[in-house]
Amino acid sequence: MGDVVLQRWTERVQAARSAGTTLLIKGGDTKEFYGEPRAPEVDPAEVLDTRELRGVSSYEPSELVVTVRAGTLLSDLEACLAEKGQFLAFEPPRFAPGGTVGGMVAAGLSGPSRATVGCVRDFVLGATLLNGRAELLSFGGQVMKNVAGYDVSRLLAGSMGMLGVICEVSLKVLPQPTASLTLRFDMDQPVALETLHAWAGQALPLSASAWWDGALVLRLAGAEAAVKAAAQRLGGDVIEAALAQRFWGGLRDHCDDFFLHADRAIAQEGACLWRLSLPQTAPPLALSGEQLIEWGGGQRWWLTSESAAAVRRAATAVGGHATLFRARDRRPSFSGGSVFAPLSTPLEKLHRQLKRAFDPEGVFNPGRLYPGL
């Protein structure tokens, strides 16, 4: 698994520990905007580039498992899977060319299908990690039945590099659906949410949903007969396949109209794009600004100039939490203490214990997940 690279990385971690310096874990840098800004004490020259370690270590299409090195381009992995008619069912956002598999896991972000198939950590079977003690650790395995260390490998999803360098990861993959169809319905937000909740309790091949500006778009995917029967039952306007593919790809990679408009509002007006993670049954939220709703109501994007405190009050009032996703200024003083939702005292204690266990000297990515971690 790239012994020369791993040896060099190990020596760099040992040197950083001895010198009391830090290392910045970096892949394609396509998600630099996400999370806390890099701490000022991180020397930009002290970069550990994961792209030095790339390639598919093993792939068993019949077992639906692929093991890949963390610096492998996500586009290369997806192309490899597509040759066998398989894919990453959680549709990780790519944002821009050059993203890596390690960055995908470390960011822990999922795309339009997350509500129906699960998130990144649900597909992580095992991982190899170089921790802040310069130890190379392996967790989990290549099958779902391998329980030893399984939760630790999943813990890396969304860790933002605070525990160490993800060197290799084993992922569950799925066959691409044989049929897919996208439907459009004109309805306001309350009706859209009520309709989605009703459909969720029925035997329908739902794959993804999105509501914005008075339109609900629904993707059906699965066996051809099931997709055809569901479309006839639900009605709506059928979206041409190529246009539908562009729409869902744009939603996944944040390059559709809503997110392009958000980028302009952030740059020109100082607005912020928040991601509200809510129970799917949460009621419609009358919020100033614009909303895009995904995951059957579970993920609500909110473009607004409201304060961080107001945004978080709106989210917690319905049992959820809010993350500052994009902004011109991500300083903690602006975002209300942290880009991510504030931790309760027990959770903060747990985070600090994990950091001490894996990276006691704070070598890796200080402050990228939460200030002071």
Coordinates of C-alpha atoms in Angstrom, one line a residue:
M1 CA 0.0 0.0 0.0
G2 CA 2.7 2.5 -1.0
D3 CA 5.3 1.5 1.7
V4 CA 7.7 4.2 0.7
V5 CA 5.1 6.9 0.9
L6 CA 3.8 5.6 4.3
Q7 CA 7.3 5.5 5.7
R8 CA 7.9 9.1 4.6
W9 CA 4.6 10.2 6.1
T10 CA 5.4 8.4 9.4
E11 CA 8.7 10.2 9.6
R12 CA 7.1 13.5 9.0
V13 CA 4.5 12.8 11.8
Q14 CA 7.3 11.8 14.2
A15 CA 9.2 15.0 13.3
A16 CA 6.1 17.2 13.8
R17 CA 5.5 15.6 17.2
S18 CA 9.1 16.2 18.3
A19 CA 9.1 19.8 17.1
G20 CA 5.6 20.6 18.3
T21 CA 4.5 21.7 14.8
T22 CA 1.4 20.7 12.8
L23 CA 0.6 19.1 9.5
L24 CA -2.2 20.0 7.1
I25 CA -3.8 17.0 5.4
K26 CA -4.7 18.0 1.9
G27 CA -6.0 16.1 -1.2
G28 CA -7.7 17.9 -4.1
D29 CA -8.7 20.8 -1.8
T30 CA -12.2 20.8 -3.4
K31 CA -13.7 21.1 0.1
E32 CA -11.4 23.7 1.6
F33 CA -14.5 26.0 2.0
Y34 CA -16.2 23.5 4.3
G35 CA -15.7 23.4 8.1
E36 CA -13.7 25.8 10.2
P37 CA -11.0 27.9 8.5
R38 CA -7.5 26.6 8.8
A39 CA -6.0 27.6 12.0
P40 CA -3.5 30.5 11.7
E41 CA -0.7 28.5 13.4
V42 CA -0.8 25.9 10.5
D43 CA 2.2 26.6 8.3
P44 CA 0.9 26.3 4.7
A45 CA 4.3 24.8 3.8
E46 CA 3.6 21.8 6.2
V47 CA 1.3 20.0 3.8
L48 CA 0.8 16.2 3.8
D49 CA -0.6 15.6 0.3
T50 CA -2.7 12.4 0.2
R51 CA -2.5 12.3 -3.6
E52 CA 0.9 10.7 -3.2
L53 CA -1.0 7.5 -2.2
R54 CA -3.5 6.5 -4.9
G55 CA -4.9 3.6 -6.7
V56 CA -7.4 0.8 -6.3
S57 CA -6.0 -1.9 -4.0
S58 CA -8.7 -4.5 -4.6
Y59 CA -12.1 -4.6 -6.2
E60 CA -14.5 -7.5 -6.0
P61 CA -17.6 -6.6 -8.1
S62 CA -19.4 -9.8 -7.1
E63 CA -18.9 -9.0 -3.4
L64 CA -19.8 -5.3 -3.9
V65 CA -16.6 -4.1 -2.2
V66 CA -13.8 -1.9 -3.3
T67 CA -10.6 -1.0 -1.3
V68 CA -9.0 2.2 -2.5
R69 CA -6.1 4.4 -1.4
A70 CA -7.1 7.7 0.0
G71 CA -5.4 9.9 -2.6
T72 CA -7.2 8.3 -5.5
L73 CA -9.3 10.7 -7.4
L74 CA -13.0 10.3 -6.8
S75 CA -13.6 10.5 -10.5
D76 CA -11.2 7.6 -11.2
L77 CA -12.9 5.5 -8.6
E78 CA -16.4 6.2 -10.0
A79 CA -15.1 5.4 -13.5
C80 CA -13.7 2.1 -12.3
L81 CA -17.0 1.2 -10.7
A82 CA -19.1 2.3 -13.7
E83 CA -17.2 -0.2 -15.9
K84 CA -18.8 -2.9 -13.8
G85 CA -22.2 -1.3 -13.7
Q86 CA -21.8 -0.2 -10.0
F87 CA -21.6 3.1 -8.2
L88 CA -21.3 4.9 -4.9
A89 CA -25.0 5.0 -4.0
F90 CA -24.7 7.9 -1.5
E91 CA -23.6 10.2 -4.4
P92 CA -20.8 12.1 -2.7
P93 CA -20.7 15.7 -3.8
R94 CA -17.7 16.5 -6.0
F95 CA -18.0 20.3 -6.1
A96 CA -15.0 20.6 -8.5
P97 CA -12.6 18.2 -10.4
G98 CA -9.8 16.8 -8.4
G99 CA -11.5 15.6 -5.2
T100 CA -10.1 12.5 -3.5
V101 CA -11.6 9.4 -1.8
G102 CA -9.9 10.4 1.5
G103 CA -11.5 13.8 1.3
M104 CA -14.8 12.3 0.5
V105 CA -14.7 10.2 3.7
A106 CA -13.2 13.0 5.9
A107 CA -15.8 15.5 4.9
G108 CA -18.6 13.0 5.3
L109 CA -21.0 14.6 2.8
S110 CA -23.7 12.8 0.9
G111 CA -25.7 13.7 -2.1
P112 CA -29.4 13.6 -3.2
S113 CA -30.0 9.9 -2.5
R114 CA -28.8 10.1 1.2
A115 CA -32.4 9.8 2.6
T116 CA -33.1 6.5 0.8
V117 CA -29.8 4.7 0.8
G118 CA -27.8 6.1 3.7
C119 CA -24.8 8.3 4.2
V120 CA -21.0 7.9 3.7
R121 CA -20.4 6.2 7.0
D122 CA -23.0 3.6 6.2
F123 CA -20.9 2.5 3.3
V124 CA -17.5 2.5 5.1
L125 CA -16.5 -1.1 5.9
G126 CA -12.9 -0.6 7.0
A127 CA -10.1 1.9 6.9
T128 CA -6.3 2.3 7.6
L129 CA -5.3 5.4 9.5
L130 CA -2.0 7.0 10.3
N131 CA -2.6 8.7 13.6
G132 CA -0.9 11.5 15.4
R133 CA 1.3 9.0 17.3
A134 CA 2.8 7.9 14.0
E135 CA 1.0 4.6 14.3
L136 CA -0.5 2.9 11.3
L137 CA -3.9 1.4 12.5
S138 CA -6.4 -0.7 10.6
F139 CA -10.1 -0.9 11.5
G140 CA -12.9 -3.0 10.2
G141 CA -12.6 -5.1 7.1
Q142 CA -14.2 -5.8 3.7
V143 CA -17.4 -7.4 4.7
M144 CA -20.4 -6.1 6.7
K145 CA -20.0 -9.0 9.2
N146 CA -16.6 -7.9 10.3
V147 CA -17.5 -6.2 13.6
A148 CA -14.0 -5.7 15.2
G149 CA -13.2 -2.0 14.9
Y150 CA -16.1 -1.4 12.6
D151 CA -17.4 1.7 14.5
V152 CA -14.0 3.3 14.5
S153 CA -13.7 3.2 10.7
R154 CA -17.1 4.8 10.5
L155 CA -16.0 7.4 13.0
L156 CA -13.6 8.7 10.3
A157 CA -16.5 9.9 8.2
G158 CA -16.9 13.6 8.8
S159 CA -13.8 13.8 11.1
M160 CA -12.2 16.5 8.9
G161 CA -8.8 15.0 9.5
M162 CA -8.7 15.6 13.2
L163 CA -7.8 12.0 14.1
G164 CA -5.2 11.4 11.5
V165 CA -4.5 10.6 7.8
I166 CA -6.9 8.2 6.1
C167 CA -4.6 6.1 4.1
E168 CA -6.9 3.5 2.6
V169 CA -10.6 2.7 2.9
S170 CA -12.9 -0.2 2.0
L171 CA -16.3 0.8 0.7
K172 CA -19.5 -1.0 0.0
V173 CA -20.8 -0.3 -3.6
L174 CA -24.1 -1.1 -5.3
P175 CA -25.3 -2.0 -8.8
Q176 CA -26.6 0.9 -10.7
P177 CA -30.4 0.9 -11.0
T178 CA -31.7 -0.6 -14.2
A179 CA -34.3 2.2 -14.6
S180 CA -34.6 5.8 -13.5
L181 CA -37.3 8.5 -14.1
T182 CA -37.7 12.0 -12.8
L183 CA -41.1 13.7 -12.2
R184 CA -42.0 17.3 -11.6
F185 CA -44.9 18.6 -9.6
D186 CA -46.1 22.2 -9.0
M187 CA -46.8 22.7 -5.3
D188 CA -45.9 25.0 -2.5
Q189 CA -43.7 24.0 0.4
P190 CA -46.4 22.8 2.9
V191 CA -48.1 20.6 0.3
A192 CA -44.7 19.3 -1.0
L193 CA -43.6 18.2 2.5
E194 CA -47.0 16.7 3.3
T195 CA -46.9 14.8 0.0
L196 CA -43.4 13.5 0.5
H197 CA -44.3 12.3 4.0
A198 CA -47.2 10.4 2.6
W199 CA -45.1 8.8 -0.2
A200 CA -42.4 7.8 2.3
G201 CA -44.8 5.4 3.9
Q202 CA -45.7 3.7 0.7
A203 CA -43.9 1.0 -1.4
L204 CA -42.4 3.3 -4.0
P205 CA -38.9 3.2 -5.6
L206 CA -38.1 6.7 -4.3
S207 CA -34.5 7.7 -4.9
A208 CA -34.3 11.5 -4.3
S209 CA -36.4 14.6 -4.0
A210 CA -35.9 18.3 -4.2
W211 CA -38.2 21.2 -3.6
W212 CA -37.4 24.8 -4.6
D213 CA -39.4 27.8 -5.8
G214 CA -42.8 26.1 -6.0
A215 CA -41.6 22.9 -7.7
L216 CA -41.1 19.4 -6.3
V217 CA -38.8 17.2 -8.3
L218 CA -38.8 13.5 -7.6
R219 CA -36.5 10.7 -8.8
L220 CA -37.6 7.1 -9.1
A221 CA -35.0 4.4 -9.5
G222 CA -35.0 0.6 -9.4
A223 CA -36.5 -2.2 -11.5
E224 CA -38.0 -0.9 -14.7
A225 CA -41.5 -2.3 -13.9
A226 CA -41.5 -0.8 -10.5
V227 CA -40.4 2.6 -11.8
K228 CA -43.0 2.6 -14.5
A229 CA -45.8 1.6 -12.2
A230 CA -44.9 4.2 -9.7
A231 CA -44.8 6.9 -12.3
Q232 CA -48.2 6.0 -13.5
R233 CA -49.5 6.1 -10.0
L234 CA -48.0 9.4 -8.9
G235 CA -48.6 11.4 -12.1
G236 CA -46.7 14.7 -12.6
D237 CA -44.6 15.8 -15.6
V238 CA -41.9 13.5 -16.8
I239 CA -38.5 15.2 -17.2
E240 CA -36.5 14.2 -20.2
A241 CA -33.6 11.9 -19.2
A242 CA -30.7 14.1 -20.2
L243 CA -32.2 17.1 -18.5
A244 CA -32.9 15.1 -15.4
Q245 CA -29.4 13.8 -15.2
R246 CA -28.0 17.4 -15.4
F247 CA -30.4 18.5 -12.7
W248 CA -29.5 15.8 -10.2
G249 CA -25.8 16.2 -11.1
G250 CA -26.1 19.9 -10.5
L251 CA -27.8 19.3 -7.2
R252 CA -25.2 16.8 -6.1
D253 CA -22.2 19.1 -7.0
H254 CA -23.8 22.4 -6.1
C255 CA -23.7 23.8 -9.6
D256 CA -27.4 24.1 -10.3
D257 CA -29.4 27.4 -10.3
F258 CA -30.0 27.6 -6.6
F259 CA -26.4 27.1 -5.6
L260 CA -25.1 29.4 -8.3
H261 CA -27.5 32.1 -7.1
A262 CA -26.3 31.4 -3.5
D263 CA -22.7 31.9 -4.6
R264 CA -23.5 35.3 -6.1
A265 CA -25.4 36.3 -3.0
I266 CA -22.6 35.3 -0.8
A267 CA -20.0 37.2 -2.8
Q268 CA -22.0 40.3 -3.5
E269 CA -24.3 40.7 -0.6
G270 CA -22.6 38.9 2.3
A271 CA -25.4 36.3 2.6
C272 CA -24.7 32.9 4.1
L273 CA -25.7 29.4 3.0
W274 CA -26.8 27.2 5.9
R275 CA -27.5 23.5 5.9
L276 CA -30.3 22.6 8.3
S277 CA -30.4 19.0 9.3
L278 CA -34.0 18.3 10.6
P279 CA -36.3 15.4 11.2
Q280 CA -38.1 14.6 7.9
T281 CA -41.4 15.3 9.7
A282 CA -40.4 18.8 10.7
P283 CA -43.1 21.3 9.6
P284 CA -42.6 24.0 6.9
L285 CA -40.3 26.8 8.1
A286 CA -41.3 30.3 7.3
L287 CA -37.8 31.7 6.9
S288 CA -36.5 34.9 5.3
G289 CA -34.4 34.3 2.3
E290 CA -34.6 31.2 0.0
Q291 CA -34.8 27.6 0.8
L292 CA -34.1 24.4 -1.1
I293 CA -35.4 21.2 0.5
E294 CA -33.9 17.7 0.0
W295 CA -34.0 14.3 1.6
G296 CA -37.8 14.3 2.0
G297 CA -37.6 17.3 4.3
G298 CA -34.5 16.2 6.2
Q299 CA -32.1 18.6 4.6
R300 CA -33.0 22.2 4.1
W301 CA -30.6 24.7 2.5
W302 CA -31.2 28.2 3.6
L303 CA -29.7 31.3 1.9
T304 CA -30.1 34.2 4.3
S305 CA -28.6 37.2 6.0
E306 CA -30.0 36.3 9.3
S307 CA -27.7 36.0 12.3
A308 CA -26.2 32.6 13.3
A309 CA -28.2 32.7 16.5
A310 CA -31.5 33.2 14.6
V311 CA -30.6 30.4 12.2
R312 CA -29.8 28.0 15.0
R313 CA -32.9 28.9 17.0
A314 CA -35.0 28.0 13.9
A315 CA -33.3 24.6 13.5
T316 CA -33.3 23.6 17.2
A317 CA -37.0 24.7 17.6
V318 CA -38.0 21.7 15.3
G319 CA -35.5 19.2 16.7
G320 CA -32.6 19.8 14.3
H321 CA -29.3 21.7 14.0
A322 CA -27.6 24.0 11.5
T323 CA -24.2 24.1 9.8
L324 CA -22.7 27.2 8.2
F325 CA -21.9 25.7 4.8
R326 CA -20.7 28.7 2.7
A327 CA -19.9 32.2 3.7
R328 CA -17.4 35.0 3.0
D329 CA -16.3 34.9 6.6
R330 CA -16.1 31.7 8.6
R331 CA -14.5 33.1 11.7
P332 CA -15.9 31.6 14.9
S333 CA -17.0 35.1 16.1
F334 CA -19.1 35.5 13.1
S335 CA -20.7 32.0 13.0
G336 CA -21.8 31.9 16.6
G337 CA -19.0 29.9 18.1
S338 CA -18.4 27.3 15.4
V339 CA -19.3 26.6 11.8
F340 CA -20.8 23.3 13.0
A341 CA -23.6 23.0 15.5
P342 CA -22.4 23.7 19.1
L343 CA -21.6 20.6 21.1
S344 CA -23.2 19.7 24.3
T345 CA -20.8 19.3 27.2
P346 CA -20.8 15.4 27.1
L347 CA -20.2 15.5 23.3
E348 CA -17.5 18.0 23.6
K349 CA -15.8 15.9 26.2
L350 CA -16.0 12.9 24.0
H351 CA -14.5 14.8 21.0
R352 CA -11.6 15.9 23.1
Q353 CA -11.0 12.4 24.4
L354 CA -10.9 11.0 20.9
K355 CA -8.5 13.7 19.8
R356 CA -6.2 12.9 22.7
A357 CA -6.4 9.2 22.0
F358 CA -5.5 9.5 18.3
D359 CA -3.6 12.7 18.1
P360 CA -2.5 13.8 21.6
E361 CA 0.0 16.5 20.3
G362 CA -2.5 18.0 17.9
V363 CA -0.4 17.4 14.8
F364 CA -3.2 17.1 12.3
N365 CA -5.6 19.8 11.0
P366 CA -6.0 21.8 14.3
G367 CA -9.3 23.6 14.5
R368 CA -10.8 22.3 11.2
L369 CA -13.7 20.5 13.0
Y370 CA -14.1 22.7 16.0
P371 CA -12.0 25.5 17.4
G372 CA -9.5 24.1 19.9
L373 CA -9.6 20.5 18.6

